[in-house]
mmCIF file of C-alpha atoms in Angstrom:
data_model
loop_
_atom_site.group_PDB
_atom_site.id
_atom_site.type_symbol
_atom_site.label_atom_id
_atom_site.label_comp_id
_atom_site.label_asym_id
_atom_site.label_seq_id
_atom_site.Cartn_x
_atom_site.Cartn_y
_atom_site.Cartn_z
ATOM 1 C CA MET A 4 99.110 126.016 70.545
ATOM 2 C CA VAL A 5 98.008 122.762 72.019
ATOM 3 C CA CYS A 6 101.293 120.763 71.190
ATOM 4 C CA TRP A 7 103.274 123.761 73.373
ATOM 5 C CA GLU A 8 100.991 124.257 75.823
ATOM 6 C CA GLU A 9 101.218 120.347 76.619
ATOM 7 C CA TYR A 10 105.149 120.692 76.136
ATOM 8 C CA MET A 11 104.553 123.241 79.155
ATOM 9 C CA LYS A 12 102.670 120.446 81.187
ATOM 10 C CA LYS A 13 105.034 118.077 81.113
ATOM 11 C CA LYS A 14 108.236 120.304 81.749
ATOM 12 C CA PHE A 15 106.634 121.793 84.543
ATOM 13 C CA VAL A 16 105.384 118.450 85.841
ATOM 14 C CA ILE A 17 109.375 117.048 84.988
ATOM 15 C CA GLY A 18 110.340 120.557 87.550
ATOM 16 C CA ILE A 19 108.080 119.528 90.028
ATOM 17 C CA LEU A 20 109.669 115.385 90.103
ATOM 18 C CA ILE A 21 112.421 116.885 90.303
ATOM 19 C CA VAL A 22 112.377 119.065 93.082
ATOM 20 C CA ILE A 23 110.188 116.819 95.215
ATOM 21 C CA VAL A 24 112.925 113.784 94.872
ATOM 22 C CA LEU A 25 115.756 116.732 95.647
ATOM 23 C CA PHE A 26 113.404 117.420 98.667
ATOM 24 C CA LEU A 27 113.228 113.851 99.905
ATOM 25 C CA ILE A 28 116.406 113.657 99.080
ATOM 26 C CA PHE A 29 117.737 115.967 101.453
ATOM 27 C CA GLY A 30 114.968 115.857 103.798
ATOM 28 C CA PHE A 31 116.039 112.209 104.058
ATOM 29 C CA LYS A 32 120.198 113.026 104.552
ATOM 30 C CA ASP A 33 118.993 115.805 107.530
ATOM 31 C CA ILE A 34 116.802 113.111 109.000
ATOM 32 C CA LYS A 35 119.755 110.596 109.562
ATOM 33 C CA ASP A 36 121.880 113.656 110.505
ATOM 34 C CA GLY A 37 119.914 114.494 112.939
ATOM 35 C CA PHE A 38 118.701 110.884 114.374
ATOM 36 C CA GLU A 39 122.110 110.340 114.022
ATOM 37 C CA ASP A 40 122.884 113.238 116.167
ATOM 38 C CA GLY A 41 120.250 112.233 118.656
ATOM 39 C CA PHE A 42 121.335 108.615 119.140
ATOM 40 C CA ASN A 43 125.113 109.836 120.213
ATOM 41 C CA ALA A 44 124.098 112.467 122.636
ATOM 42 C CA ALA A 45 122.055 109.270 124.285
ATOM 43 C CA ILE A 46 124.725 107.388 124.363
ATOM 44 C CA LYS A 47 127.357 110.260 126.355
ATOM 45 C CA THR A 48 124.268 110.705 128.455
ATOM 46 C CA GLU A 49 124.280 107.060 129.043
ATOM 47 C CA HIS A 50 127.997 107.084 129.743
ATOM 48 C CA LEU A 51 127.354 109.805 131.937
ATOM 49 C CA ASN A 52 124.575 108.508 134.454
#
């Protein structure tokens, strides 16, 4: 039973790490896209002025 508990703990930790990595990858992509959109909007505003 101890081995089974250790195995489940490892699976649980690995699962959390995968979720964190995916969150960081997609979160970073969304932030980057948002930054580019804001940058483009700022450039358009400059041209209008």
